[in-house]
Tab-separated table of C-alpha atoms and ligand atoms in Angstrom:
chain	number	residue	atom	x	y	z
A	25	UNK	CA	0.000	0.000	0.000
A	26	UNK	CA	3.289	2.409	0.651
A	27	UNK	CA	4.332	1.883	-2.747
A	28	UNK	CA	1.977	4.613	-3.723
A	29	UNK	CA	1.643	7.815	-3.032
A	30	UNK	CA	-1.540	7.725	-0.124
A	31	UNK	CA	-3.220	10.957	1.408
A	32	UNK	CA	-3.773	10.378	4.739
A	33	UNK	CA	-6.845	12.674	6.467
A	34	UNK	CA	-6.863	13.325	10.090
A	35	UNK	CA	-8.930	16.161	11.760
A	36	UNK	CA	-8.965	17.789	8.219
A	37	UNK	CA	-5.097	17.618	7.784
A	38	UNK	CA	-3.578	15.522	4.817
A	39	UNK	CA	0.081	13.754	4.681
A	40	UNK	CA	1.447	12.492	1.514
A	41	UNK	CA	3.662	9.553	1.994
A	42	UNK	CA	5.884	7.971	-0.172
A	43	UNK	CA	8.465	5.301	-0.520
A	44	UNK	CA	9.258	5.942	-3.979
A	45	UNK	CA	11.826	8.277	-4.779
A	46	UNK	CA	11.739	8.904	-8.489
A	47	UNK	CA	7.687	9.357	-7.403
A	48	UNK	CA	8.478	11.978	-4.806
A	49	UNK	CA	10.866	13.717	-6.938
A	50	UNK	CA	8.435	13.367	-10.089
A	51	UNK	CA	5.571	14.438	-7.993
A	52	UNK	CA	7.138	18.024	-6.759
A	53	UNK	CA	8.596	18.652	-10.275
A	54	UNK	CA	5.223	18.605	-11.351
A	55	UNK	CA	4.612	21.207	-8.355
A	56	UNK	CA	7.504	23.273	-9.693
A	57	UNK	CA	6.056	23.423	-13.528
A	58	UNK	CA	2.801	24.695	-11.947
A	59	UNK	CA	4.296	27.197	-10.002
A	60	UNK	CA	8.128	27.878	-10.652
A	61	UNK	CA	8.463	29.728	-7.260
A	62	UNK	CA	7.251	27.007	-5.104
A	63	UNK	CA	9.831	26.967	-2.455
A	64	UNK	CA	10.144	23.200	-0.769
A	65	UNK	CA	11.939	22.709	2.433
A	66	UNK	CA	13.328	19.789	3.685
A	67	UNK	CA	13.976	17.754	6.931
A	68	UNK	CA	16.052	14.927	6.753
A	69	UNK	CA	15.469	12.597	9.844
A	70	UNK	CA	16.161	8.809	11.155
A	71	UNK	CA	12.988	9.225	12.923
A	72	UNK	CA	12.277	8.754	16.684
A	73	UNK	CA	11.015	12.121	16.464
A	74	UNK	CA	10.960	15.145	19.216
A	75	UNK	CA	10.471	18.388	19.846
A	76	UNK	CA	13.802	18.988	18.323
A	77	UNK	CA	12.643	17.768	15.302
A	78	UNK	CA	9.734	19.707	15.094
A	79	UNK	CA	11.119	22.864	15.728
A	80	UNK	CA	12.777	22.114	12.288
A	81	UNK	CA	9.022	21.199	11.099
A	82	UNK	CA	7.738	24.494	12.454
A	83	UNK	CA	10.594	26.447	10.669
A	84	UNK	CA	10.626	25.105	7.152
A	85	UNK	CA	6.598	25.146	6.693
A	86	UNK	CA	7.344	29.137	7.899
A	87	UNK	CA	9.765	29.471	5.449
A	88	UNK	CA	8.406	27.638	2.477
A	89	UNK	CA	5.396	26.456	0.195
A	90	UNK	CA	6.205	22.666	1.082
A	91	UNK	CA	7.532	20.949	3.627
A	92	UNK	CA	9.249	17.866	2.726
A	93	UNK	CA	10.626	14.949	5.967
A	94	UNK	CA	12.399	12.433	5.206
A	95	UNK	CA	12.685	9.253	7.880
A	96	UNK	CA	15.328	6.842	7.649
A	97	UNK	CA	17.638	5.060	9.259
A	98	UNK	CA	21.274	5.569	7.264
A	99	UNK	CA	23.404	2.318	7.389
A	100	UNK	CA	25.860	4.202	5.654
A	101	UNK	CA	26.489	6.500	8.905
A	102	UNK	CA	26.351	3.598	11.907
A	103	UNK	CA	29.621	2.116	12.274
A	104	UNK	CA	28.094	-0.266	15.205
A	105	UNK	CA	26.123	-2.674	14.152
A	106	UNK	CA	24.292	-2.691	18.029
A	107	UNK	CA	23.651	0.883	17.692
A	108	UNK	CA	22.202	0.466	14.104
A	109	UNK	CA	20.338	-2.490	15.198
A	110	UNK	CA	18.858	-1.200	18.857
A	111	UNK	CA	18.048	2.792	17.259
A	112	UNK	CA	14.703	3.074	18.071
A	113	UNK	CA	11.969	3.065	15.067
A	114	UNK	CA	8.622	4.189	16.823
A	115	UNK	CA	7.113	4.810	13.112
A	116	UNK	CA	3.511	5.400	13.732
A	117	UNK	CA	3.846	7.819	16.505
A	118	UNK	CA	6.277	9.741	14.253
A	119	UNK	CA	3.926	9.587	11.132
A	120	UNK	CA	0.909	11.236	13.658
A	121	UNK	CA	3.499	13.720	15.230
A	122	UNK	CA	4.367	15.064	11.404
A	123	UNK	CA	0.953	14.655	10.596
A	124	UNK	CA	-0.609	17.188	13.898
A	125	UNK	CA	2.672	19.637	12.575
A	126	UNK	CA	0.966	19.992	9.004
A	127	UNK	CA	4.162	18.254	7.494
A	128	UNK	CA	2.933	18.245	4.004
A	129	UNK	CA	4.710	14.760	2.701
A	130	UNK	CA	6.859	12.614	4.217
A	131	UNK	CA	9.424	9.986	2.477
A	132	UNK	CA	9.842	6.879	4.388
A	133	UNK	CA	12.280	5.116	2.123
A	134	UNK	CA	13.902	1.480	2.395
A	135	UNK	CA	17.635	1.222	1.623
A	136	UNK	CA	17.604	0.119	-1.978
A	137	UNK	CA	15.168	3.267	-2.741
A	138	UNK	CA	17.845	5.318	-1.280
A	139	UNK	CA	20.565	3.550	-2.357
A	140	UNK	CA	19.672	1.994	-5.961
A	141	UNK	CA	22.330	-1.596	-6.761
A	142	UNK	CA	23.909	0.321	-9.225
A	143	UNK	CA	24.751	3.648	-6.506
A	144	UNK	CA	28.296	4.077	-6.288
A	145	UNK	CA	29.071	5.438	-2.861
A	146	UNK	CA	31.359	8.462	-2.681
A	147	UNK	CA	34.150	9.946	-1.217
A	148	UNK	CA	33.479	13.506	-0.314
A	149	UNK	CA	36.390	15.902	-0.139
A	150	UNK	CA	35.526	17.429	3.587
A	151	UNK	CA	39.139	18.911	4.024
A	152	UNK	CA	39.716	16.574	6.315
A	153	UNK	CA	36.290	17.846	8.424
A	154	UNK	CA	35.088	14.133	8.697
A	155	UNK	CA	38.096	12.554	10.322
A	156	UNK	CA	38.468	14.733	13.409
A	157	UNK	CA	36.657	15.429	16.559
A	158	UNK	CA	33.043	13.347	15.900
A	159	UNK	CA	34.542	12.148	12.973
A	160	UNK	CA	37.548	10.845	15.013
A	161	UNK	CA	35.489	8.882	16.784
A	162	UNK	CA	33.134	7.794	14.820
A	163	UNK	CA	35.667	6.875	11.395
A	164	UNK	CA	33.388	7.025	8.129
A	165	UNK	CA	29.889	8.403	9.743
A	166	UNK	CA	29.961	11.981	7.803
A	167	UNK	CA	31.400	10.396	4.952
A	168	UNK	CA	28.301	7.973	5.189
A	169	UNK	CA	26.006	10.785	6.392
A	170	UNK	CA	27.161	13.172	3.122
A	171	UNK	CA	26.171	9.844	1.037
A	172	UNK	CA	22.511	9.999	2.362
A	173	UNK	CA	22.344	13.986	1.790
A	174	UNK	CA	23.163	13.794	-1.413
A	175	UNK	CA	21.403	11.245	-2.650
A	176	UNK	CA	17.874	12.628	-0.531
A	177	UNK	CA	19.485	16.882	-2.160
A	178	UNK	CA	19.006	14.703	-5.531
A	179	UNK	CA	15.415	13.101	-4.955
A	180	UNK	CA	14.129	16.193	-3.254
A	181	UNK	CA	15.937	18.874	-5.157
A	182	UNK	CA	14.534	21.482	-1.838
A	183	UNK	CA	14.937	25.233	-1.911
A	184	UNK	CA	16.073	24.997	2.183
A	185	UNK	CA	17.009	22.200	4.607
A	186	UNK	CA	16.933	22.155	7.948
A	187	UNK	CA	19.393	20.485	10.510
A	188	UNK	CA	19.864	20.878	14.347
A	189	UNK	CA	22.194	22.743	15.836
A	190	UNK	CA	22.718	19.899	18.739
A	191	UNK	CA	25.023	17.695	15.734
A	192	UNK	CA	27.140	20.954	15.052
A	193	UNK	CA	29.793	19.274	13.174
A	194	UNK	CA	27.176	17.580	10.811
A	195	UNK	CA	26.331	21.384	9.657
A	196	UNK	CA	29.141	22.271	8.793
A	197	UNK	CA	29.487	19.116	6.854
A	198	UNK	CA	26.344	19.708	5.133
A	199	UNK	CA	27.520	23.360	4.139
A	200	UNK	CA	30.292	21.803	2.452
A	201	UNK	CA	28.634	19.051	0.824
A	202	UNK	CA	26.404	21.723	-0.635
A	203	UNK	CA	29.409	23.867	-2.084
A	204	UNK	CA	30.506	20.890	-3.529
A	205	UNK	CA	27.327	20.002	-4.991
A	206	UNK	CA	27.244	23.590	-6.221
A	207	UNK	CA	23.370	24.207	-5.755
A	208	UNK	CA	21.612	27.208	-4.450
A	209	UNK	CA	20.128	25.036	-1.454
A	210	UNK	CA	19.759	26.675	1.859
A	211	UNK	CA	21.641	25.202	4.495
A	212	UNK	CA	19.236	26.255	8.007
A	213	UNK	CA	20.597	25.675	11.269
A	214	UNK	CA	18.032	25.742	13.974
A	215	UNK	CA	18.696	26.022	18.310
A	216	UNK	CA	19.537	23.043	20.141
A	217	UNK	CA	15.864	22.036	21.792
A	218	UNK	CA	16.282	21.179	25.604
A	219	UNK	CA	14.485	19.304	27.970
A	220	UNK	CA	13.131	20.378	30.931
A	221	UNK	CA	16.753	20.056	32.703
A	222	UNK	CA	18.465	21.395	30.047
A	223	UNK	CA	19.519	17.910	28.186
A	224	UNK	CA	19.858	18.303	24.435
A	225	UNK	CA	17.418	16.349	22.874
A	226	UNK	CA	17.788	13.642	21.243
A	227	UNK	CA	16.612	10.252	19.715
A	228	UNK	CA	19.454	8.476	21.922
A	229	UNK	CA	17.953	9.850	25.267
A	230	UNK	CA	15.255	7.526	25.309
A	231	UNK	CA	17.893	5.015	26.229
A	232	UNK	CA	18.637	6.764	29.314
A	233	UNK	CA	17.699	5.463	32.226
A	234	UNK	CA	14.572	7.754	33.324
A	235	UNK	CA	16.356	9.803	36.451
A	236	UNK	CA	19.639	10.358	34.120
A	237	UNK	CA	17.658	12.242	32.058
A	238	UNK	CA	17.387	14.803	34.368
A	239	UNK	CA	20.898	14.380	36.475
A	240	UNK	CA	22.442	15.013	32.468
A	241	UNK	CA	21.913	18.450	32.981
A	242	UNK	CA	25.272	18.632	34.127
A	243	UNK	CA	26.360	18.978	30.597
A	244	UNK	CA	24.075	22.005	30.036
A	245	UNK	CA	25.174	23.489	33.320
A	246	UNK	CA	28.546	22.656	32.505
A	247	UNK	CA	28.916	24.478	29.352
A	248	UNK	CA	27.223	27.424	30.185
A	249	UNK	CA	29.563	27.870	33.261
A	250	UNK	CA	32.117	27.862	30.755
A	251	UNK	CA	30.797	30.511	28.728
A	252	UNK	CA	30.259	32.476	32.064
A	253	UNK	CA	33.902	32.056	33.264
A	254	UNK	CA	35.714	32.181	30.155
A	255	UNK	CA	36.384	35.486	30.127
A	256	UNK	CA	37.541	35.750	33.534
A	257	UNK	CA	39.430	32.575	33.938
A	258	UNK	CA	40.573	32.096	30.827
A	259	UNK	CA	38.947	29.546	28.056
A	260	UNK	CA	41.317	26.262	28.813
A	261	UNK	CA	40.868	26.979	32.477
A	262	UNK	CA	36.892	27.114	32.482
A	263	UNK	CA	37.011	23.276	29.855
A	264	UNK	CA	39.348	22.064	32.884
A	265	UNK	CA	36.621	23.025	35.573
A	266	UNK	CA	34.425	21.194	33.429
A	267	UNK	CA	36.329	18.072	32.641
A	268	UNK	CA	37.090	17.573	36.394
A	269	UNK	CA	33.595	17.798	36.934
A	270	UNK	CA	32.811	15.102	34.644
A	271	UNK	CA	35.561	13.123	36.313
A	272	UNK	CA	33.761	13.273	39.866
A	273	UNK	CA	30.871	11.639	38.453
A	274	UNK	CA	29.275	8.134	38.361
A	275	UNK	CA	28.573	6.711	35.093
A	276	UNK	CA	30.015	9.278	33.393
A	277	UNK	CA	32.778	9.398	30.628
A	278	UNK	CA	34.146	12.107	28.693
A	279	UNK	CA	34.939	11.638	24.918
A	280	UNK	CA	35.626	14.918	24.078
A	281	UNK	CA	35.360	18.657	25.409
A	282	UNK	CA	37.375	21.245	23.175
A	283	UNK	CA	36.558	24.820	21.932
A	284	UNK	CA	36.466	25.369	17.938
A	285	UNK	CA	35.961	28.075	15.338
A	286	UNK	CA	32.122	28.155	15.027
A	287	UNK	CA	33.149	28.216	10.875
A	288	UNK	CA	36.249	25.744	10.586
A	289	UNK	CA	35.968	23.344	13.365
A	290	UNK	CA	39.370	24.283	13.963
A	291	UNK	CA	40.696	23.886	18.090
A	292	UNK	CA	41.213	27.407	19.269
A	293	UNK	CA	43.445	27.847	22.854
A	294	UNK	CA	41.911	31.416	23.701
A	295	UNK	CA	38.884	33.361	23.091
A	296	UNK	CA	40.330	36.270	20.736
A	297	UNK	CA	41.617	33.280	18.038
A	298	UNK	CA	38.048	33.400	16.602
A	299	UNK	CA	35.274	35.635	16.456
A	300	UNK	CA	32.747	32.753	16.746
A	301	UNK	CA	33.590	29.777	19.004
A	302	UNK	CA	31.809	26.834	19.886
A	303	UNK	CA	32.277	24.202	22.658
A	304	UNK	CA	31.839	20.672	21.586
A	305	UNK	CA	31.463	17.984	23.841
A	306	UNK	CA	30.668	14.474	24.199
A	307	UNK	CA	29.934	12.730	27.201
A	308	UNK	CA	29.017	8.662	27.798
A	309	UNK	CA	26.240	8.868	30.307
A	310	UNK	CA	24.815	5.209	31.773
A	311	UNK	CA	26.358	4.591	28.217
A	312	UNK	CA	24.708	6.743	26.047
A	313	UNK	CA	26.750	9.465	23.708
A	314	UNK	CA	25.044	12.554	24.693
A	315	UNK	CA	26.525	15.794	22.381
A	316	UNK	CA	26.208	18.578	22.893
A	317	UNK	CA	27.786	22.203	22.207
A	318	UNK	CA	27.244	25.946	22.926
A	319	UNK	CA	28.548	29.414	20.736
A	320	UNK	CA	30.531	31.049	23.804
B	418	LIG	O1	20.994	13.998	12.016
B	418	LIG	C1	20.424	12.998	11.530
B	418	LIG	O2	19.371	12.533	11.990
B	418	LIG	C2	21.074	12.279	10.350
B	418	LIG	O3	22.456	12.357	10.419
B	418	LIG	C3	20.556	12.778	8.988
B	418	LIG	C4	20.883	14.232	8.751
B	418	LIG	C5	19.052	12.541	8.898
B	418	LIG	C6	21.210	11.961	7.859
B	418	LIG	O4	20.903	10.600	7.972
């Protein structure tokens, strides 16, 4: 029944899903010839969807004629198999929380739609972007993540798309995929969403046990105490507060916790190196990767 495209009519408001992608790209082509102005944003996700996500919802149908989500689950960007395997895939409550947004279609794809037998993956120049930092310690993901862009850029073809600002690194990534690609799309960065606590959220929190959810707020706390004592202390002295912090507590483990130009993801020592800096961090909490960053 998926392999169609199907209108879907709750409380007056319609969906259009589709697992095809030559039909979703044929489909708002025809949109386009009607109406050559039609702006169509887009929201790639993998799904497990929260406020986070919809904030991203929210912004593109502001912003454009159409908005287009995408859910699915990138092999290309997992490089364990448990945490391909275990990431969660609640797909009906995500198709009614689009639906209540007034997401206009959404693209549920399986793997050989997105990747066709005869797709050749590809090796994206990212100046060395993808190997360091997140891509240090995760070897391949954004090279697997600028695989899913492109191909879902190419189905799609969207005047704006929207990403989170909670995977910073993935941003700037997807800026430079875009330059490569050499299309006029809009890259839109959107706030980190918090919970109630101040967690970042994410589809990976829902592993957490329930009262680590709220005890993670030491990350939040953490980095804004950084941005608060920066200036007086001095920028490595206010990450060393931090990372102590970390140390002192149970079930905690730091990956990383470094200050970068907002624009090259380069390490800066001090606060004058770079007009915009962000902190980056990763912490293991009851075994979860929780990221998270803040400008400063
Ligand atoms: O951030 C994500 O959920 C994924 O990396 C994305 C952008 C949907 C690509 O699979």
């Amino acid at each position: 029944m998926w392999n169609v495209l199907v209108a879907f009519k709750v409380f007056f408001l319609y969906m259009i899903l589709t697992k095809r992608a030559s039909e979703l790209t044929n489909y708002l082509r025809e949109l386009k010839k009607q109406n050559p102005q039609l702006s169509i944003g887009f929201v790639p996700t993998m799904g497990a969807l929260h406020n986070g996500h919809l904030s991203l919802i929210y912004e593109s149908i502001r912003e454009n004629d159409r908005t287009v989500c995408s859910i699915f689950v990138n092999p290309t960007q997992f490089g364990e198999k448990k945490d391909l395997e275990t990431y969660p895939k609640p797909i009906e409550q995500d198709m009614q929380m689009l639906m209540d947004a007034g997401t206009d279609i959404l693209f549920l794809p399986e793997v050989d739609e997105v990747y066709p037998p005869d797709y050749e993956h590809q090796t994206f120049d990212l100046n060395g972007l993808d190997l360091k930092i997140e891509g240090e310690m995760r070897p391949g993901h954004f090279q697997g993540v600028c695989n899913v862009l492109y191909r879902f850029f190419e189905i799609v073809e969207p005047t704006r798309a929207y990403f989170g600002q909670k995977d910073f690194q993935q941003t700037v990534v997807a800026k430079m995929l875009v330059d490569l690609m050499d299309t006029d799309l809009e890259i839109r960065v959107m706030p980190i969403a918090r919970e109630d606590h101040g967690l970042a959220m994410s589809s990976r929190n829902r592993r957490l046990p329930d009262h680590a959810r709220k005890s993670a707020n030491f990350i939040y706390h953490g980095l804004l105490k950084i941005k608060e004592t920066a200036p007086e202390i001095g920028l490595q002295a206010a990450i060393q507060n931090m990372k102590e912090d970390i140390l002192k507590r149970d079930n905690a483990e730091l990956e990383y916790l470094l200050a970068v130009n907002a624009n090259t993801i380069n390490e800066v020592q001090n606060l004058s190196d770079a007009d915009e800096i962000v902190i980056l961090t990763v912490v293991k909490y009851y075994d979860v990767r929780l990221l998270d960053n803040m400008y400063i």
